[in-house]
CSV table of C-alpha atoms in Angstrom, one decimal:
chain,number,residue,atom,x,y,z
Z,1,UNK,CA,116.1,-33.3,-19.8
Z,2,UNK,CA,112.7,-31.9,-20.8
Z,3,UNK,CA,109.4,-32.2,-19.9
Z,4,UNK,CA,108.2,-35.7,-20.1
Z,5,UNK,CA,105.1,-36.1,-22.0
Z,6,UNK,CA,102.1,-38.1,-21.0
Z,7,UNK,CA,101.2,-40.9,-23.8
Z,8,UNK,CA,97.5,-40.1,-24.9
Z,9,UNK,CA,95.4,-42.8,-23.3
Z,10,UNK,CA,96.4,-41.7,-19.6
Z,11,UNK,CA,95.6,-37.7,-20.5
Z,12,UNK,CA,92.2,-39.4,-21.1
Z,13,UNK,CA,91.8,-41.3,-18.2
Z,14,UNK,CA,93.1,-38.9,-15.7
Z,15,UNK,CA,90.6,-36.2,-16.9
Z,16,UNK,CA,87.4,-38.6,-17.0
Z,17,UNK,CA,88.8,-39.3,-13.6
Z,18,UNK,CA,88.7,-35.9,-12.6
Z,19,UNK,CA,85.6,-35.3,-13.9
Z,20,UNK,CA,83.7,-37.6,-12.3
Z,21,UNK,CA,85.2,-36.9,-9.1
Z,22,UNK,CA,84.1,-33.2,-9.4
Z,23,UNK,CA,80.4,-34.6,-10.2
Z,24,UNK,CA,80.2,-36.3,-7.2
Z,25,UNK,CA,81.2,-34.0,-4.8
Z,26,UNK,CA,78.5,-31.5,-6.0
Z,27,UNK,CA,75.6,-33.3,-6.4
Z,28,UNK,CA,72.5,-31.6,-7.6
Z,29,UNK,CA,70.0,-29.3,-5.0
Z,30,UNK,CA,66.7,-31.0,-4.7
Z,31,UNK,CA,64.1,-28.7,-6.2
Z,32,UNK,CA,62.4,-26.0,-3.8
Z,33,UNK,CA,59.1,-27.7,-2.3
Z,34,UNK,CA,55.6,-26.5,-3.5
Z,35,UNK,CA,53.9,-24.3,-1.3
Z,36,UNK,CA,50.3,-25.7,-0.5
Z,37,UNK,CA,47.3,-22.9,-1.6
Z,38,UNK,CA,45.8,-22.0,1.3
Z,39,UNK,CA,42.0,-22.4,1.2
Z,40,UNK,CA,39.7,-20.2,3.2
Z,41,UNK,CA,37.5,-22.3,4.9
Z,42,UNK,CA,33.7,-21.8,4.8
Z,43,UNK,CA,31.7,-20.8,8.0
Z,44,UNK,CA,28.2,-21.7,8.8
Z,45,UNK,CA,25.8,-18.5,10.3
Z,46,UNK,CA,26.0,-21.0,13.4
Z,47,UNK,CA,29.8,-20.9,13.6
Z,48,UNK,CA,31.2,-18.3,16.5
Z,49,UNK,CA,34.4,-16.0,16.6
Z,50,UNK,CA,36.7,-16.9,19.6
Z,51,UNK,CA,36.1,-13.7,20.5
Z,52,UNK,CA,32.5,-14.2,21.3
Z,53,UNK,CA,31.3,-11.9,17.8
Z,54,UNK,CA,29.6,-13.6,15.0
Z,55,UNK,CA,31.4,-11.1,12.3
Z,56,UNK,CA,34.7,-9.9,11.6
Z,57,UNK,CA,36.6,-6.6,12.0
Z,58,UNK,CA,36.0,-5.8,8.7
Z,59,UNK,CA,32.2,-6.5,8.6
Z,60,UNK,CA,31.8,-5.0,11.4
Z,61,UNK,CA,33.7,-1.4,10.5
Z,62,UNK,CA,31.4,-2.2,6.9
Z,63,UNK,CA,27.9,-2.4,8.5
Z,64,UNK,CA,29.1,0.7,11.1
Z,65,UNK,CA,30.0,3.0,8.2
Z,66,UNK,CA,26.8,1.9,6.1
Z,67,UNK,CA,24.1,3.0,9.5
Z,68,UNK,CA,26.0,6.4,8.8
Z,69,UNK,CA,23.0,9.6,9.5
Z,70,UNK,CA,23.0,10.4,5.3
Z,71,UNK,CA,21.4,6.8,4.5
Z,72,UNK,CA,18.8,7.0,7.5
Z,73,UNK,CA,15.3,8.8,6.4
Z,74,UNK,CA,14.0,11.3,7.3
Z,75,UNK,CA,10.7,10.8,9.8
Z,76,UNK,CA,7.5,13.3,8.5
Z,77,UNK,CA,7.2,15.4,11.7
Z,78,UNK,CA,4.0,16.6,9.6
Z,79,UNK,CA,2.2,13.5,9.3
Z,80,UNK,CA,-1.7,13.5,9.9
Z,81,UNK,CA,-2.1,10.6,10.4
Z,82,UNK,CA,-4.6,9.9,7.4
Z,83,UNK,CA,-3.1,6.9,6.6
Z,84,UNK,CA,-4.5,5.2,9.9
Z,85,UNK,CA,-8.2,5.7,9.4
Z,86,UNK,CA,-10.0,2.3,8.4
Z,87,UNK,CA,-11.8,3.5,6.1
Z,88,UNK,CA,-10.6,6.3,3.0
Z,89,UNK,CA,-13.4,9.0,2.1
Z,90,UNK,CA,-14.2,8.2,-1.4
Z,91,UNK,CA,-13.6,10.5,-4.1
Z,92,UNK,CA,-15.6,9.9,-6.9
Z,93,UNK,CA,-19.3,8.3,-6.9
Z,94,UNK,CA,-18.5,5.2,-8.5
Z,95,UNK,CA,-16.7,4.4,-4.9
Z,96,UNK,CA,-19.4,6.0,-2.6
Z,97,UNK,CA,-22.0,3.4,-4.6
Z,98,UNK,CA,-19.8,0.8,-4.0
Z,99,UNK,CA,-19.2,1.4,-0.3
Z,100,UNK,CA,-23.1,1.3,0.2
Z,101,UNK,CA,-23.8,-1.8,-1.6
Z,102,UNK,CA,-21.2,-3.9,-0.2
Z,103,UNK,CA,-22.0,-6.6,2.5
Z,104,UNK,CA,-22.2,-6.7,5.6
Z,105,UNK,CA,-20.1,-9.8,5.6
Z,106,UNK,CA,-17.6,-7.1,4.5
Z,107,UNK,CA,-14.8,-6.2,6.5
Z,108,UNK,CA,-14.9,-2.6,8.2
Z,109,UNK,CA,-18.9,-2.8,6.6
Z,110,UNK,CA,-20.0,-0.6,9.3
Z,111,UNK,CA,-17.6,2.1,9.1
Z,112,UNK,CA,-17.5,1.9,5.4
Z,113,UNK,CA,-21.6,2.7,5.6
Z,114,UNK,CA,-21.0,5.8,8.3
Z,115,UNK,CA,-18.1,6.7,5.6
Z,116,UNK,CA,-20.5,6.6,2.9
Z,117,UNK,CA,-23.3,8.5,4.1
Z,118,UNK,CA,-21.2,11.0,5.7
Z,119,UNK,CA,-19.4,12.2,2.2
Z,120,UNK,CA,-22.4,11.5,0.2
Z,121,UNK,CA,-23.8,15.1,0.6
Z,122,UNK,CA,-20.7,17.1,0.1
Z,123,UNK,CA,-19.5,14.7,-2.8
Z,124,UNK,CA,-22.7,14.9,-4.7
Z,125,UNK,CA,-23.1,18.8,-4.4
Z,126,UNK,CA,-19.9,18.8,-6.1
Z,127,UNK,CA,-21.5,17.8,-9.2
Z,128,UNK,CA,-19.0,15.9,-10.8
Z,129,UNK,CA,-18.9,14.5,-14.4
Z,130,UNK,CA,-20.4,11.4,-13.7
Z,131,UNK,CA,-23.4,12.6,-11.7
Z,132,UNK,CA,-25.7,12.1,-14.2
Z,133,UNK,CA,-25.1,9.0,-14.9
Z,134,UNK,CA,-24.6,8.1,-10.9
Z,135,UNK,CA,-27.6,9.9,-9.4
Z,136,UNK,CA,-30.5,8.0,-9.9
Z,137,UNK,CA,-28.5,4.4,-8.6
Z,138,UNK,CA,-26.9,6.5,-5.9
Z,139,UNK,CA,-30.9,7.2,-5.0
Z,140,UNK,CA,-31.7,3.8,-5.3
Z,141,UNK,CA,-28.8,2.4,-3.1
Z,142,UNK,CA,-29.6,4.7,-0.5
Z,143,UNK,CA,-33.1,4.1,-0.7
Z,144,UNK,CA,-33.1,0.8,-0.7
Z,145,UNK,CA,-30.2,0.1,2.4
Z,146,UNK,CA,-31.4,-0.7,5.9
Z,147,UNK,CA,-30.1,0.3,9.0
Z,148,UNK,CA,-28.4,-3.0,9.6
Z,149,UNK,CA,-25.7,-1.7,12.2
Z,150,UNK,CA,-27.7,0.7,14.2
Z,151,UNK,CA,-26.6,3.7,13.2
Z,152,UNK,CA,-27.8,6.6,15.2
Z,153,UNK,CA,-28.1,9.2,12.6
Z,154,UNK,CA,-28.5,6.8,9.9
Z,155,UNK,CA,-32.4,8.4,8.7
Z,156,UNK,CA,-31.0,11.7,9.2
Z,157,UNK,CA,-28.0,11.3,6.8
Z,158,UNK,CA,-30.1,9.0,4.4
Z,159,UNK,CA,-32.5,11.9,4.0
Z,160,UNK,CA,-29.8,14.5,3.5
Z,161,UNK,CA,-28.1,12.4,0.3
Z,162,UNK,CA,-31.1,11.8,-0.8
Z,163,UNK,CA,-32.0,15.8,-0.8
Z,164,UNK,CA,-28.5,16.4,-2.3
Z,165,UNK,CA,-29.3,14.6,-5.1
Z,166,UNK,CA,-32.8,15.7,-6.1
Z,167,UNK,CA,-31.4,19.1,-5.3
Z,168,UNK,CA,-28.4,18.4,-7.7
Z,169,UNK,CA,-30.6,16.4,-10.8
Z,170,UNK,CA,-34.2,16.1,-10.3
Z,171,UNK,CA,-34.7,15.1,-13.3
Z,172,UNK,CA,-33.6,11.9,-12.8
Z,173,UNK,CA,-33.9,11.6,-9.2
Z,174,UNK,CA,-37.4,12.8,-8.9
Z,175,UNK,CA,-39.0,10.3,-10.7
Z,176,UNK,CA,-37.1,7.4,-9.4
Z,177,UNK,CA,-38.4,8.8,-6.0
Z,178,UNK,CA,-42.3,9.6,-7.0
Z,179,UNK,CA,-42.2,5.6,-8.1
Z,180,UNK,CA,-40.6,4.6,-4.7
Z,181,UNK,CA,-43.3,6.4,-2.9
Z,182,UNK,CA,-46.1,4.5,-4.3
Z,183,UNK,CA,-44.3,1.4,-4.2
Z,184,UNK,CA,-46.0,-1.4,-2.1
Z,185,UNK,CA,-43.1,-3.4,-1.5
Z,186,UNK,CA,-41.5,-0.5,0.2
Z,187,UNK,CA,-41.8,0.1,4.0
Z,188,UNK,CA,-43.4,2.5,5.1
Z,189,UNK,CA,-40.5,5.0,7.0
Z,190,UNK,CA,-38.6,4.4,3.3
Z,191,UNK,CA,-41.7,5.6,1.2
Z,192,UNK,CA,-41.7,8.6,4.0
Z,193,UNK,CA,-37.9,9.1,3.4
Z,194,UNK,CA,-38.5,9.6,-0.6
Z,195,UNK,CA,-41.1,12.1,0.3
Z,196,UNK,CA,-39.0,14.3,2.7
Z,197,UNK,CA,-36.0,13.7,0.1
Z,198,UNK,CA,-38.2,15.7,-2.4
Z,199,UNK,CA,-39.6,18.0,-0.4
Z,200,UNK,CA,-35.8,19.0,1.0
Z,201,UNK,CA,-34.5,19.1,-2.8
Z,202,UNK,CA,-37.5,21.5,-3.7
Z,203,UNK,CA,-36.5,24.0,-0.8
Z,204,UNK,CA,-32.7,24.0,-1.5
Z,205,UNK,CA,-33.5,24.6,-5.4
Z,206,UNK,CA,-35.6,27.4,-4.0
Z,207,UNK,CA,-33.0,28.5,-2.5
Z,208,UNK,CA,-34.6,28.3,1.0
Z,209,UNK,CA,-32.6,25.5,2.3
Z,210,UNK,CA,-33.8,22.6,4.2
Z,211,UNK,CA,-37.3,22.2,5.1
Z,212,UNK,CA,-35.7,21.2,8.4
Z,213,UNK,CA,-34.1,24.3,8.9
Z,214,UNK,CA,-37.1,26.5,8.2
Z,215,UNK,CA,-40.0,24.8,10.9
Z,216,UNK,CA,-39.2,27.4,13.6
Z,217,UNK,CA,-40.5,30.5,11.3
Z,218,UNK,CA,-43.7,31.9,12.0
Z,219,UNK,CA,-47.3,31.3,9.7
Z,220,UNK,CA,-45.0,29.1,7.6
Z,221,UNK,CA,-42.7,31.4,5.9
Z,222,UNK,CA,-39.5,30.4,5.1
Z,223,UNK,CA,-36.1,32.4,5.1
Z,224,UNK,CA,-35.8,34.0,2.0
């Protein structure tokens, strides 16, 4: 009595059977769901932290360790203070001529005038390159400008650039001021100006100084 053996067909159907069977009692996982990108959401400047701060940790440790002491400057303990006057002492005569003929719709005209005048002596006996060609419209601005603000010592300091500059080229500024002199259309106290201007220039190429500062010798003699 052997083994009895299966006919064909129902070796088939018992292992389609089987198989089936085994597919449906392990059906396939459902794929793993995607994971949504989290987007950073955008804040307004008007936007406020719960916590009552308009920045972050991190901004805040950021702007604390860029106000570190090496990235602050240094403040000049040496400062004059130049930078604070209105008005700059010129440097070359181009810009002294220009400060004296400006306006006085100009602004800062008066203390560009008292600038002027003050430097004009000291700038002119200088003699810098461009004197020559300067001196005799230096003469005539200076000449030629009115006391329109009142200046105290306006006549004093007008004489005294005038005298610089004949002292300095008379060549040029001598005759500009023997014309002045005899000019009509001049006042009076200005045609007297010219005249002390020359008479100061010929003492200081004399090497006597100012007239001014010679009146108080005796019988007229000057220092020598």
């Amino acid at each position: 009595e052997g083994l009895s053996v299966l006919p064909v067909d129902e070796v088939h159907a018992a292992f389609r059977n089987s198989h089936y069977s085994s597919s449906e009692e392990a059906p396939t996982p459902p794929p793993p769901p995607v994971e949504k990108k989290k987007t950073k959401k955008k804040r307004s400047p008007d936007d406020v932290l719960e916590s009552g701060s308009e920045s972050s940790d991190d901004e805040s440790v950021e702007s604390a360790s860029t106000l570190s002491d090496d990235n602050l400057e240094a403040y000049d303990l040496e400062d004059d203070g130049a930078d604070l006057v209105p008005v700059q002492p010129p440097k070359y005569l181009r810009d002294l001529l220009k400060l004296i003929n400006e306006g006085a719709d100009q602004e800062l005209a008066r203390e560009r005038l008292q600038m002027a005048l003050a430097t004009c002596p000291a700038l002119v006996r200088s003699r810098p390159a461009d004197l020559k060609d300067v001196a005799r419209d230096l003469a005539h601005a200076i000449l030629a400008t009115e006391n329109r603000f009142d200046l105290e010592d306006f006549s004093e300091k007008s004489r005294t650039s005038l005298a610089a500059l004949t002292a300095c080229r008379p060549v040029e500024v001598v005759r500009y001021l023997q014309l002045s002199f005899f000019d009509k259309e001049l006042g009076l106290n200005k045609r007297l100006d010219a005249l002390q201007a020359m008479v100061d220039g010929a003492y200081e190429l004399a090497g006597r100084g100012r007239l001014a500062e010679n009146e108080d010798m005796p019988d007229g003699t000057a220092k020598a």
